[in-house]
PDB file of C-alpha atoms in Angstrom:
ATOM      1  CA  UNK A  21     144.475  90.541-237.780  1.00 50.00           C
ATOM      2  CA  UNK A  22     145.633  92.094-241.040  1.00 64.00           C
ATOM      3  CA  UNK A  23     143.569  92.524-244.032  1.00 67.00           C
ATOM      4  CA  UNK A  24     146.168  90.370-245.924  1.00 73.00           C
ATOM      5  CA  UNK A  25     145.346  87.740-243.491  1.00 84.00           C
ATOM      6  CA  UNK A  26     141.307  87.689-243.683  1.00 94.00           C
ATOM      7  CA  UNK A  27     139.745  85.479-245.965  1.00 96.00           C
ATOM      8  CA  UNK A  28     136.841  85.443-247.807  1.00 97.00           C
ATOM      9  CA  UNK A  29     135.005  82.982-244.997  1.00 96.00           C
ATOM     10  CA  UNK A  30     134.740  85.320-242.721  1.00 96.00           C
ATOM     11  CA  UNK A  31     131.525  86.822-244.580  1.00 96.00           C
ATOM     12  CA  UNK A  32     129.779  83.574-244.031  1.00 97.00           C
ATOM     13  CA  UNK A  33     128.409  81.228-246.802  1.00 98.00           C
ATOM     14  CA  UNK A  34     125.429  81.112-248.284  1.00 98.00           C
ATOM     15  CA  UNK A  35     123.833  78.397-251.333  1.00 97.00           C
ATOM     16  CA  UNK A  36     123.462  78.294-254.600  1.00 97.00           C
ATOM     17  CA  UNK A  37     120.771  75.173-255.075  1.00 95.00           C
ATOM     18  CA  UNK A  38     123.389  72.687-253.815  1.00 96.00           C
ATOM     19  CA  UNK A  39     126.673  74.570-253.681  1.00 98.00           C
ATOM     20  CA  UNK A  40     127.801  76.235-251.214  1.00 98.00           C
ATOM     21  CA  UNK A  41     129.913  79.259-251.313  1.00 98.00           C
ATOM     22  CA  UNK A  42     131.950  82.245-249.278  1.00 98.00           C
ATOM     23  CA  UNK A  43     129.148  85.186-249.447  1.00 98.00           C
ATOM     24  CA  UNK A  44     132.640  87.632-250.465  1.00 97.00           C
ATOM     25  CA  UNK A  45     132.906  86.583-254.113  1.00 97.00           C
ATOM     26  CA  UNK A  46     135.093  87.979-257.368  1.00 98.00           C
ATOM     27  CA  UNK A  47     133.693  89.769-260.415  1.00 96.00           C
ATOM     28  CA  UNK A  48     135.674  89.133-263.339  1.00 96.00           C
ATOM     29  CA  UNK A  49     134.342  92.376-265.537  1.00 92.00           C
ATOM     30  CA  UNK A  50     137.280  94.555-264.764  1.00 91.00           C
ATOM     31  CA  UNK A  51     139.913  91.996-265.278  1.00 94.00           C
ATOM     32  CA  UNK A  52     140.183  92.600-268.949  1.00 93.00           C
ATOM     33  CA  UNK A  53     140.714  96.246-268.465  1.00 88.00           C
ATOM     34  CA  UNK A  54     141.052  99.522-266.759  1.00 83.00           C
ATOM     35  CA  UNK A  55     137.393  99.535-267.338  1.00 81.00           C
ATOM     36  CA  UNK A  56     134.801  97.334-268.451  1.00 80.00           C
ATOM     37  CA  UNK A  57     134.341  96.017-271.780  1.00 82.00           C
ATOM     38  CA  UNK A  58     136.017  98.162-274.177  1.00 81.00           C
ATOM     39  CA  UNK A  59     136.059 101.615-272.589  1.00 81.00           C
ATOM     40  CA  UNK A  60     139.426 101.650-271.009  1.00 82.00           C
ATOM     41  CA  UNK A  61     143.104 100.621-271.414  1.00 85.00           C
ATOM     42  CA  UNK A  62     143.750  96.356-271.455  1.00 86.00           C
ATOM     43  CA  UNK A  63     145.153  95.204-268.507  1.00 89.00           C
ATOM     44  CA  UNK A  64     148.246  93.502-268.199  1.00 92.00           C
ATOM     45  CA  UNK A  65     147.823  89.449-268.810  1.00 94.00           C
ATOM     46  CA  UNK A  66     149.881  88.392-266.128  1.00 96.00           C
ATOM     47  CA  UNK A  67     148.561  90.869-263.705  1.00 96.00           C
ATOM     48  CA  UNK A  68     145.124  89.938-264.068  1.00 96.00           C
ATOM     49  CA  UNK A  69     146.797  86.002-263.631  1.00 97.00           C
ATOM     50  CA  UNK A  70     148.117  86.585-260.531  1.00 97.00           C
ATOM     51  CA  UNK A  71     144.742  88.423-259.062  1.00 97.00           C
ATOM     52  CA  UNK A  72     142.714  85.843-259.660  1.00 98.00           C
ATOM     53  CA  UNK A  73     145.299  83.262-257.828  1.00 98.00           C
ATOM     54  CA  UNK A  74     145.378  85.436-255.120  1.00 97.00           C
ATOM     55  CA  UNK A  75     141.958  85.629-254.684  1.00 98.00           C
ATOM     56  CA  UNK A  76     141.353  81.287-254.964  1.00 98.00           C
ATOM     57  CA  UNK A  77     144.639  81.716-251.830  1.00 97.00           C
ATOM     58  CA  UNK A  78     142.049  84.279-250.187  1.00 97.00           C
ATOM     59  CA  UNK A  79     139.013  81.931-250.177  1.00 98.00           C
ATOM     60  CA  UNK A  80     137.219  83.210-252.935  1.00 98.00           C
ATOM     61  CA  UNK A  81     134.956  80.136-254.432  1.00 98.00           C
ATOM     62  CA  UNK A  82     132.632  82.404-256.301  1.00 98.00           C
ATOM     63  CA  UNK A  83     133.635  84.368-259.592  1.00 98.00           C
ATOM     64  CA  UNK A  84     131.089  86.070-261.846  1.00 98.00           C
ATOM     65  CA  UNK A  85     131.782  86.247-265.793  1.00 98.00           C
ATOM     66  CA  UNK A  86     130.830  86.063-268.993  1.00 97.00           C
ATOM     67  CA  UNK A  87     132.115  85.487-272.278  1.00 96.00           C
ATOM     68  CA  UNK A  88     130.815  89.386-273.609  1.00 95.00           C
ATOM     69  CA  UNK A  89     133.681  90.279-270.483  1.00 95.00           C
ATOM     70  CA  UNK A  90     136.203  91.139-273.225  1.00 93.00           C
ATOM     71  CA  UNK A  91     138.455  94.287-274.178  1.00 90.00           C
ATOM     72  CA  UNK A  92     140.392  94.799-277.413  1.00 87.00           C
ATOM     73  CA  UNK A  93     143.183  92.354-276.362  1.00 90.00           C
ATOM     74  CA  UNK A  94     142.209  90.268-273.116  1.00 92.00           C
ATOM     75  CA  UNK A  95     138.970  88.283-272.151  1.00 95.00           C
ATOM     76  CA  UNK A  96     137.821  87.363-269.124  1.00 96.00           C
ATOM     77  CA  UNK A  97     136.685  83.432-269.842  1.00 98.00           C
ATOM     78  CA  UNK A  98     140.432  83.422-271.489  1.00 97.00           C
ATOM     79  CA  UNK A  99     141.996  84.046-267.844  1.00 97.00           C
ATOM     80  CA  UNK A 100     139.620  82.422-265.632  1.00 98.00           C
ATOM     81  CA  UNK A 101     140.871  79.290-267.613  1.00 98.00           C
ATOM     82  CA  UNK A 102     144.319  80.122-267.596  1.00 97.00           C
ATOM     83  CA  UNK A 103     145.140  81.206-263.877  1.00 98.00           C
ATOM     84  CA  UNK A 104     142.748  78.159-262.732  1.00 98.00           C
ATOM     85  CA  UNK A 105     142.096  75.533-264.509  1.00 97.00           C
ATOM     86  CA  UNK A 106     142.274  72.617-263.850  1.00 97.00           C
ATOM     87  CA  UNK A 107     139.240  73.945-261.736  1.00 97.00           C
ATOM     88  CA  UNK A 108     139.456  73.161-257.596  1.00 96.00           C
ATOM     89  CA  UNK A 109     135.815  70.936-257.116  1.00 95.00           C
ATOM     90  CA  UNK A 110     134.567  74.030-254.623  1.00 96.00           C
ATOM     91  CA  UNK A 111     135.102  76.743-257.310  1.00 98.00           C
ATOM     92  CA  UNK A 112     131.746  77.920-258.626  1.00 98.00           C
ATOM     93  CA  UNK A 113     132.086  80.056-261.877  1.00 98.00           C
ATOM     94  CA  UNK A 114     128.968  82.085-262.413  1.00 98.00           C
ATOM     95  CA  UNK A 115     128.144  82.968-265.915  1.00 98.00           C
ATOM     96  CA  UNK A 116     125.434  84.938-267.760  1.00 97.00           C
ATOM     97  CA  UNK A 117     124.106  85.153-271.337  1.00 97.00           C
ATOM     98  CA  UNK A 118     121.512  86.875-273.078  1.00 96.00           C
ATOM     99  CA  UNK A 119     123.819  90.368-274.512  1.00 95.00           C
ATOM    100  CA  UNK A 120     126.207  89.910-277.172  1.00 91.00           C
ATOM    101  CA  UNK A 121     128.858  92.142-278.572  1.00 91.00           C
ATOM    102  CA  UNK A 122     130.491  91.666-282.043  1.00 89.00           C
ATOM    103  CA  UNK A 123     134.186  90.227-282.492  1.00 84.00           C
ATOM    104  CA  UNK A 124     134.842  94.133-282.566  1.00 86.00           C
ATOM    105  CA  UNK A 125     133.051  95.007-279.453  1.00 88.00           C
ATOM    106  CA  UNK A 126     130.202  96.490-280.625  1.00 90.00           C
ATOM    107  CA  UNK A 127     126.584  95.580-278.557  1.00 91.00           C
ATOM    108  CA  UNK A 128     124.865  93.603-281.200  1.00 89.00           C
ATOM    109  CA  UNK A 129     121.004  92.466-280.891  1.00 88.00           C
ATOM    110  CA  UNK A 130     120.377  90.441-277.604  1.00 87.00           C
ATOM    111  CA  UNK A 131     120.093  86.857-277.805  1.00 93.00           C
ATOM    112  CA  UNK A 132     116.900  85.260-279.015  1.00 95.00           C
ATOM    113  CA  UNK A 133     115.533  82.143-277.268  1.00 97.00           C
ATOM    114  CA  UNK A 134     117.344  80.059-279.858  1.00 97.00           C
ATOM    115  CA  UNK A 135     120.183  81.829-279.640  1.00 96.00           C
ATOM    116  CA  UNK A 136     120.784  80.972-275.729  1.00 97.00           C
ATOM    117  CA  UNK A 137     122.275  77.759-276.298  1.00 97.00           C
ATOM    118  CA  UNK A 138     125.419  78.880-278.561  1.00 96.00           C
ATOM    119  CA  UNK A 139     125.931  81.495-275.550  1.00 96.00           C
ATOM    120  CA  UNK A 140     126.446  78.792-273.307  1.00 98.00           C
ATOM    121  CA  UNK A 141     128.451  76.861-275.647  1.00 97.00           C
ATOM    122  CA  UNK A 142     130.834  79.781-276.153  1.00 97.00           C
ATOM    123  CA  UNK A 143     131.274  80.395-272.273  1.00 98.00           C
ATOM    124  CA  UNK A 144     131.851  76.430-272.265  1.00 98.00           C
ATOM    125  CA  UNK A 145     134.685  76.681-274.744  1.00 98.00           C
ATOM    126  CA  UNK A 146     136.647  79.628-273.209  1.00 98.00           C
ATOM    127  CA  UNK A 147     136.415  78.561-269.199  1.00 98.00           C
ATOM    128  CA  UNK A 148     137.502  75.134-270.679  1.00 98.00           C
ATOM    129  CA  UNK A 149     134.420  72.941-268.982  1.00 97.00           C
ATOM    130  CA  UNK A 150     131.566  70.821-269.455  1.00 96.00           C
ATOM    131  CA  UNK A 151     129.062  72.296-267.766  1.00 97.00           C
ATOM    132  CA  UNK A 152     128.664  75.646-266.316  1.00 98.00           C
ATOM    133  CA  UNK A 153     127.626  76.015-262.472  1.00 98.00           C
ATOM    134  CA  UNK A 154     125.231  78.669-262.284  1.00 98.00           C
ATOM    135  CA  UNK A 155     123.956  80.590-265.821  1.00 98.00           C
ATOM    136  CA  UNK A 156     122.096  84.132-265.020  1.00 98.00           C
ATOM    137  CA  UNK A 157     119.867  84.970-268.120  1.00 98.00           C
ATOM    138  CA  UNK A 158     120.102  88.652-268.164  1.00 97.00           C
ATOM    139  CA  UNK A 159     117.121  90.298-268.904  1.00 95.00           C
ATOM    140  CA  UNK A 160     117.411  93.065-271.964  1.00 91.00           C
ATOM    141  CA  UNK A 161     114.514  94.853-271.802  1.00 88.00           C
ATOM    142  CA  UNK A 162     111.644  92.122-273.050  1.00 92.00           C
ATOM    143  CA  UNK A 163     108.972  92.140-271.261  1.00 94.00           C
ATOM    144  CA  UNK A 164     108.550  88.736-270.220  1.00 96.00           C
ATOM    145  CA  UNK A 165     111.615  86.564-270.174  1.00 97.00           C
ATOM    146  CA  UNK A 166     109.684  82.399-270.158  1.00 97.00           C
ATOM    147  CA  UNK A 167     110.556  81.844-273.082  1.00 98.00           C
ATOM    148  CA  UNK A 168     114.065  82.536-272.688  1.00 98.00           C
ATOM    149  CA  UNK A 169     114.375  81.259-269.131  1.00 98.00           C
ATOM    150  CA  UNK A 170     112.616  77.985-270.453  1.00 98.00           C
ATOM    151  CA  UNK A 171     115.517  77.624-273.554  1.00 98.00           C
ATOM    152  CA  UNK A 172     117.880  77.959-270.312  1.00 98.00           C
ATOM    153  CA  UNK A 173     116.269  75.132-268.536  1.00 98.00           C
ATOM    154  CA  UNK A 174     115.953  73.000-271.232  1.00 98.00           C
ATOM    155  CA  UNK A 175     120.144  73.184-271.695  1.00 98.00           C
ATOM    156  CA  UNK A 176     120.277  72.688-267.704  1.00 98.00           C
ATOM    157  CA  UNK A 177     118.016  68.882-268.333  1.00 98.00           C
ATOM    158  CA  UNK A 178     120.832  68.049-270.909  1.00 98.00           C
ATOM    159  CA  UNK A 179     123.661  68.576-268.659  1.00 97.00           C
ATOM    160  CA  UNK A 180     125.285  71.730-269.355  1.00 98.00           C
ATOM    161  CA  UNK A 181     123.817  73.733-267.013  1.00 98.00           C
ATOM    162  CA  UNK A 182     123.342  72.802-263.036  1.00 98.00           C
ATOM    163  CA  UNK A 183     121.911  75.941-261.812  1.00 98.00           C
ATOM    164  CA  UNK A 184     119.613  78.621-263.221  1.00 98.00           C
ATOM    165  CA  UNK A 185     119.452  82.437-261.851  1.00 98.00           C
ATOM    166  CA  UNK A 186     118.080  85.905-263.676  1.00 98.00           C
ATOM    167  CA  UNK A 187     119.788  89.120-263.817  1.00 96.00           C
ATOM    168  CA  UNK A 188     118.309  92.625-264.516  1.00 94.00           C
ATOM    169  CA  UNK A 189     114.823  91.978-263.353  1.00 95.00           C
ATOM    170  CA  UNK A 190     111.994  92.617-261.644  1.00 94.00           C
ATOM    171  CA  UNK A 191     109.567  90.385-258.986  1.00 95.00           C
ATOM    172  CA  UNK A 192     107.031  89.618-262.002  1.00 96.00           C
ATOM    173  CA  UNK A 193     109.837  88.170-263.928  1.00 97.00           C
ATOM    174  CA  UNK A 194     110.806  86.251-260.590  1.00 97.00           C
ATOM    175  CA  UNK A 195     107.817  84.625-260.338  1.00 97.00           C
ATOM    176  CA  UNK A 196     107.487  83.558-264.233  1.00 98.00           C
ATOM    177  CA  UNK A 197     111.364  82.181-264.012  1.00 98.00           C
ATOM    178  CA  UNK A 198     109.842  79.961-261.291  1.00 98.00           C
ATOM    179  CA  UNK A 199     106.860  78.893-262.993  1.00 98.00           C
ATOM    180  CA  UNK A 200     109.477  77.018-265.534  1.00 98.00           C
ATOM    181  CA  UNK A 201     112.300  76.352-263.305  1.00 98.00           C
ATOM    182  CA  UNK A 202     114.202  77.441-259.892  1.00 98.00           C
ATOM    183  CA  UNK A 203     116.246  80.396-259.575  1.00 98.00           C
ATOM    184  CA  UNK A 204     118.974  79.634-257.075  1.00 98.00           C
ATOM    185  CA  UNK A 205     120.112  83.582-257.353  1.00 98.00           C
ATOM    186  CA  UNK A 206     118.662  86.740-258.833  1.00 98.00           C
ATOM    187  CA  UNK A 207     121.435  90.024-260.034  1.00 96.00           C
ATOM    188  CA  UNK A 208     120.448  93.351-260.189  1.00 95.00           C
ATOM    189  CA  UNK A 209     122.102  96.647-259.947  1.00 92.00           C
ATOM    190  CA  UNK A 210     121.973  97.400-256.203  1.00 92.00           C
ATOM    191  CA  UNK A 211     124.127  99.552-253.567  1.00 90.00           C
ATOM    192  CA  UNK A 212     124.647 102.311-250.938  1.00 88.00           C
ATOM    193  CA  UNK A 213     124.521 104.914-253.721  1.00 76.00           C
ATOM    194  CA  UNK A 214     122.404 103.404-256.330  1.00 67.00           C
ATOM    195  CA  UNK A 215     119.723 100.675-257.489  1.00 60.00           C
ATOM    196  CA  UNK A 216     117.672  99.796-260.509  1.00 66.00           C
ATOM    197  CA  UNK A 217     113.482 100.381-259.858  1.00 69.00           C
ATOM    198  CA  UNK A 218     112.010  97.294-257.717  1.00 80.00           C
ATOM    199  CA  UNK A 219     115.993  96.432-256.033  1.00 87.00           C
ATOM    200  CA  UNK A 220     114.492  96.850-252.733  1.00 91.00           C
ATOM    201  CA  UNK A 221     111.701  94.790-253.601  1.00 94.00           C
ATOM    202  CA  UNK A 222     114.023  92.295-254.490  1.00 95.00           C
ATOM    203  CA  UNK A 223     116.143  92.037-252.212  1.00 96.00           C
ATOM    204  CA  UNK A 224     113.158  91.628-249.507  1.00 96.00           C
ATOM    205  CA  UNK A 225     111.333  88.510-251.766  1.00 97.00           C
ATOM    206  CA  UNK A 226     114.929  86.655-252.548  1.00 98.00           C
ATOM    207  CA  UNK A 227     115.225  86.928-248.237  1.00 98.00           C
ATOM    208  CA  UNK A 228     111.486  85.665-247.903  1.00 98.00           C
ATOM    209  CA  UNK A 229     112.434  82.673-250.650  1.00 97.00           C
ATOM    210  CA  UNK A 230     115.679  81.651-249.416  1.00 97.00           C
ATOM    211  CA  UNK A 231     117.101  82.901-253.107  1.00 98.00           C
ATOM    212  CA  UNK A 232     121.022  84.694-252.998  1.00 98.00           C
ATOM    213  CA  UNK A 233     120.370  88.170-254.335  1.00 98.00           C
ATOM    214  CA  UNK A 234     123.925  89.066-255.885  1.00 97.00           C
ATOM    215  CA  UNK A 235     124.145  93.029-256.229  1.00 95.00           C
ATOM    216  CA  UNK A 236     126.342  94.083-259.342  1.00 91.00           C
ATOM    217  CA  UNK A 237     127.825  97.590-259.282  1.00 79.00           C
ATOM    218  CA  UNK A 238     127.918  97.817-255.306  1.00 81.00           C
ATOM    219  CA  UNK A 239     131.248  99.579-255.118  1.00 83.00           C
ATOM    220  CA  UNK A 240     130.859 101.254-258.222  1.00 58.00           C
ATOM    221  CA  UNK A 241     127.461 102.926-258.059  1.00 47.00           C
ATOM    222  CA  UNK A 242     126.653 105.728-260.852  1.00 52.00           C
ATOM    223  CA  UNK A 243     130.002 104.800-261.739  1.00 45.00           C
ATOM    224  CA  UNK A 244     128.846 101.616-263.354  1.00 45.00           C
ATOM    225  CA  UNK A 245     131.588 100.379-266.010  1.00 47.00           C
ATOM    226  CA  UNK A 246     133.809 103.178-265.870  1.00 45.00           C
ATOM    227  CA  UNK A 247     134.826 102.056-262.121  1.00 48.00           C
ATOM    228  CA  UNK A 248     134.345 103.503-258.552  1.00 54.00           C
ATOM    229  CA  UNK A 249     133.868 107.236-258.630  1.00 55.00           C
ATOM    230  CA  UNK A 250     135.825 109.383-256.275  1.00 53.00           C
ATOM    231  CA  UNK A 251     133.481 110.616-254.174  1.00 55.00           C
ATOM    232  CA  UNK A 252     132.230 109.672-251.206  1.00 70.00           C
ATOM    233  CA  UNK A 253     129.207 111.102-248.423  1.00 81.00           C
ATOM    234  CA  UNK A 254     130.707 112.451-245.808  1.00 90.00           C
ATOM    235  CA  UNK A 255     128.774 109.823-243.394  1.00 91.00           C
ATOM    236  CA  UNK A 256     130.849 107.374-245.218  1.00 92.00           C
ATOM    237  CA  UNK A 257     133.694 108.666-245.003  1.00 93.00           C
ATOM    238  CA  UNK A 258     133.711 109.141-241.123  1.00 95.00           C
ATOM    239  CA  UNK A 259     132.142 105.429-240.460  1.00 96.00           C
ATOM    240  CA  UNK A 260     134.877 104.393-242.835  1.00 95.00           C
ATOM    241  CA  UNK A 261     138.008 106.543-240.723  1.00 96.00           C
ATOM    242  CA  UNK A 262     136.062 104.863-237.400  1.00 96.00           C
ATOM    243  CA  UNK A 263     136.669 101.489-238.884  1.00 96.00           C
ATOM    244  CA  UNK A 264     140.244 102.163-240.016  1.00 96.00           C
ATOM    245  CA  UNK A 265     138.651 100.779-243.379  1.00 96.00           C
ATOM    246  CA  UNK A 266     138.111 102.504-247.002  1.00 94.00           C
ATOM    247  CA  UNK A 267     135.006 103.943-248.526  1.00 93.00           C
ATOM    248  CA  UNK A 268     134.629 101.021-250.377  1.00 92.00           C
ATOM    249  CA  UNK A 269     135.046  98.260-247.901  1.00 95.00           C
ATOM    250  CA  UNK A 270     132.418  99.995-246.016  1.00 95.00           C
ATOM    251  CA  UNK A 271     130.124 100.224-249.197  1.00 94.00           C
ATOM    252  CA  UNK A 272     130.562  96.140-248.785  1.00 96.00           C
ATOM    253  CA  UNK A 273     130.122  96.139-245.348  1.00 96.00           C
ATOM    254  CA  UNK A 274     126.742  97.555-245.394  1.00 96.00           C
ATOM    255  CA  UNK A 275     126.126  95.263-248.863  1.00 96.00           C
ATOM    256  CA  UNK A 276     126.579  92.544-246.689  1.00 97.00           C
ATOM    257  CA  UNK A 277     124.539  93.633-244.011  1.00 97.00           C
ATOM    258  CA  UNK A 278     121.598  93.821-245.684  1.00 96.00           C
ATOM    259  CA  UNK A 279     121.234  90.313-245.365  1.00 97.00           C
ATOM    260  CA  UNK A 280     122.762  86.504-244.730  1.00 98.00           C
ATOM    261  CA  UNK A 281     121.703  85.637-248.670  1.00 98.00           C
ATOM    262  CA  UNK A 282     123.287  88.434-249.966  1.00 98.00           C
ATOM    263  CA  UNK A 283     126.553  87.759-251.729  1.00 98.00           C
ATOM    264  CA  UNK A 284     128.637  90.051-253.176  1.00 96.00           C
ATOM    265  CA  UNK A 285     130.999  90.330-256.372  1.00 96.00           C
ATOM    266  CA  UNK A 286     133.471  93.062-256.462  1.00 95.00           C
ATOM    267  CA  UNK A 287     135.651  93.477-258.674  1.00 92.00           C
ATOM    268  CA  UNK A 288     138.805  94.479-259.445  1.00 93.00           C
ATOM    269  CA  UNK A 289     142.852  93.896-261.327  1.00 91.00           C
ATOM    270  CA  UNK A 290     144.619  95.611-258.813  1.00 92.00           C
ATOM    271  CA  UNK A 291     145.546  92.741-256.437  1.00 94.00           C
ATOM    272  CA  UNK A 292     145.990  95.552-253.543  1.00 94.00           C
ATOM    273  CA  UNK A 293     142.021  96.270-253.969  1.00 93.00           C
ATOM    274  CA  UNK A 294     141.075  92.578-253.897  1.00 96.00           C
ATOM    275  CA  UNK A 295     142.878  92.361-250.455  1.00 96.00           C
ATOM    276  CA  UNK A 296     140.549  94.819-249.331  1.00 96.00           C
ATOM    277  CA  UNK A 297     137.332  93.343-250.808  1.00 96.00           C
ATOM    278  CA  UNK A 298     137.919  90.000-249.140  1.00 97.00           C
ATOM    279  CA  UNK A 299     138.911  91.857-245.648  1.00 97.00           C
ATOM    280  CA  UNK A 300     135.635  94.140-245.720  1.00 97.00           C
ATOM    281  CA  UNK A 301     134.094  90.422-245.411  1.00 96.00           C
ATOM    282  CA  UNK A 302     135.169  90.420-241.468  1.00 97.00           C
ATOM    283  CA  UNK A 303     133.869  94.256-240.854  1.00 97.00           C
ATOM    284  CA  UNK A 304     130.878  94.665-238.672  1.00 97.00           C
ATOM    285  CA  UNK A 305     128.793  97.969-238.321  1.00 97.00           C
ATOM    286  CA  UNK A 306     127.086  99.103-235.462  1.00 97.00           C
ATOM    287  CA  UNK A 307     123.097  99.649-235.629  1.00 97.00           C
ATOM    288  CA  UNK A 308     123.508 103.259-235.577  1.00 96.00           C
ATOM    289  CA  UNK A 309     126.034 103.224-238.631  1.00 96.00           C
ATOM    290  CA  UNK A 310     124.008 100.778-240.706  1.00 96.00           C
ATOM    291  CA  UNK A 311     120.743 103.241-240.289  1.00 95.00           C
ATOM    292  CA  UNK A 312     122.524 106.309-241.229  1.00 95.00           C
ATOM    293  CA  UNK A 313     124.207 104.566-244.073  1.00 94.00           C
ATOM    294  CA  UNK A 314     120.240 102.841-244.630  1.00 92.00           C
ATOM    295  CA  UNK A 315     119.295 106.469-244.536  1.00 90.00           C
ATOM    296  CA  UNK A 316     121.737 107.709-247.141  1.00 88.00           C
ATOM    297  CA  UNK A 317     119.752 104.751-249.212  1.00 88.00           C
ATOM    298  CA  UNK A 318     116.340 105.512-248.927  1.00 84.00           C
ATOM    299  CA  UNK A 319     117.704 109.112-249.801  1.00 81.00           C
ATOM    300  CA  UNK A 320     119.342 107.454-253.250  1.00 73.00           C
ATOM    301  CA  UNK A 321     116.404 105.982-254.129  1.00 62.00           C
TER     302      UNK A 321
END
């Protein structure tokens, strides 16, 4: 088997509320660019097309996006809807709201309650649908996020919403989410390298609750929005030669492994790279690799 020949099933599936989807999904952030928002060079339209067509021929069902996903000349809604639409009915499209950056790309003030529901409007209007599967509310520092999460489920009782997750957060905020509605998935900055304060925690209570924890940043790490760094722990790098695999498929791997409702969302507009995301779905690491690379974790954090 080939990497160009593994598809993104061969991670497994996992649920969000009533849809189910390949655990190896797509992250649409670094399709408008060499990196995100407006901190690199704008990728080439067609490019970015044909990546996202190759990952629906890969098995991909899951793509994360947003309508702040924009650089100076492309947008990430804008090519979703272009390369796919009309949508297959086992695509899920995965949006968030709560940020907001100016027509120039500037970070403006987040979104107030009563702000939420022209968010989802404008992610409605550029993927070209009705109704959004799956809207993350990303948390921007306030300290309690009900009234926010309860604008959010308000929109999902009139039909434009079917799903409800959170995104930046930690187990208090969890637990209020569910006192107004259920969270069918929960992002926050988690990997090998890197995690946000309470990850860990997180990642155990989604596992307890039967919730998808959805790591952002996995492959990245410190690198964040400017991309994958370069370097790599030398642990890495020999599990990775022992696997015939790259650093960053392993970074996956062990993403993966952490646990059946974890789901993963690299991404990437080199088409080479997204072969390799969607292959690192099929590797499998031994115990004693998973508790050095564990290890190198704990160290991390």
């Amino acid at each position: 088997m080939t990497p160009e020949t593994i598809t993104a099933d061969a991670a497994g599936t996992w649920t969000l509320g009533d849809l189910t989807v390949n655990r190896i999904g797509f992250g649409a952030m670094r399709l408008t660019g060499s990196a995100a928002f407006h901190l690199g060079t704008p990728s080439d339209r067609e490019r970015s097309v044909a990546v996202l067509r190759r990952a629906v021929e890969l098995g991909v069902d899951h793509i994360d996006t947003a309508a702040f996903y924009f650089s100076s000349l492309r947008s990430a809604n804008e090519i979703i809807n272009s390369a796919l639409s009309p949508y297959s009915d086992d695509l899920v499209i995965v949006t968030k709201v709560g940020p907001y950056r100016d027509w120039s790309g500037e970070w403006g003030t987040s979104a107030r309650p009563e702000d939420l529901r022209g968010h989802v409007e404008e992610n409605l209007r550029q993927l070209g649908r009705d109704h959004l599967d799956v809207v993350n509310l990303r948390r921007m520092g306030q300290d309690s996020i009900a009234e926010h999460f309860g604008a959010l489920a308000e929109l999902r009782d009139k039909g434009l919403i079917r799903h409800l997750g959170i995104s930046n957060v930690s187990p208090g905020h969890l637990a209020e989410a569910q006192a107004v509605a259920p969270v069918v998935c929960v992002q926050n900055r988690f990997g090998l390298g890197s995690g946000t304060p309470g990850s860990d925690e997180m990642l155990r209570i989604c596992a307890e609750q039967g919730i998808a924890f959805v790591p952002f940043y996995a492959i990245a790490g410190e690198g964040g929005e400017q991309g994958a760094a370069s370097g790599h722990d030398e642990a890495v790098l020999t599990i990775a030669e022992a696997h015939g695999a790259t650093p960053a498929q392993i970074r996956l791997a062990w993403t993966l492994a952490q646990g059946p409702h974890v789901l993963a969302i690299p991404g990437t507009g080199n088409p080479d790279h997204l072969v390799e995301n969607v292959a690192a779905g099929a590797l499998r690491l031994t115990d004693d690799e998973l508790d050095t690379l564990n290890s190198l974790h704990d160290k991390a954090g």
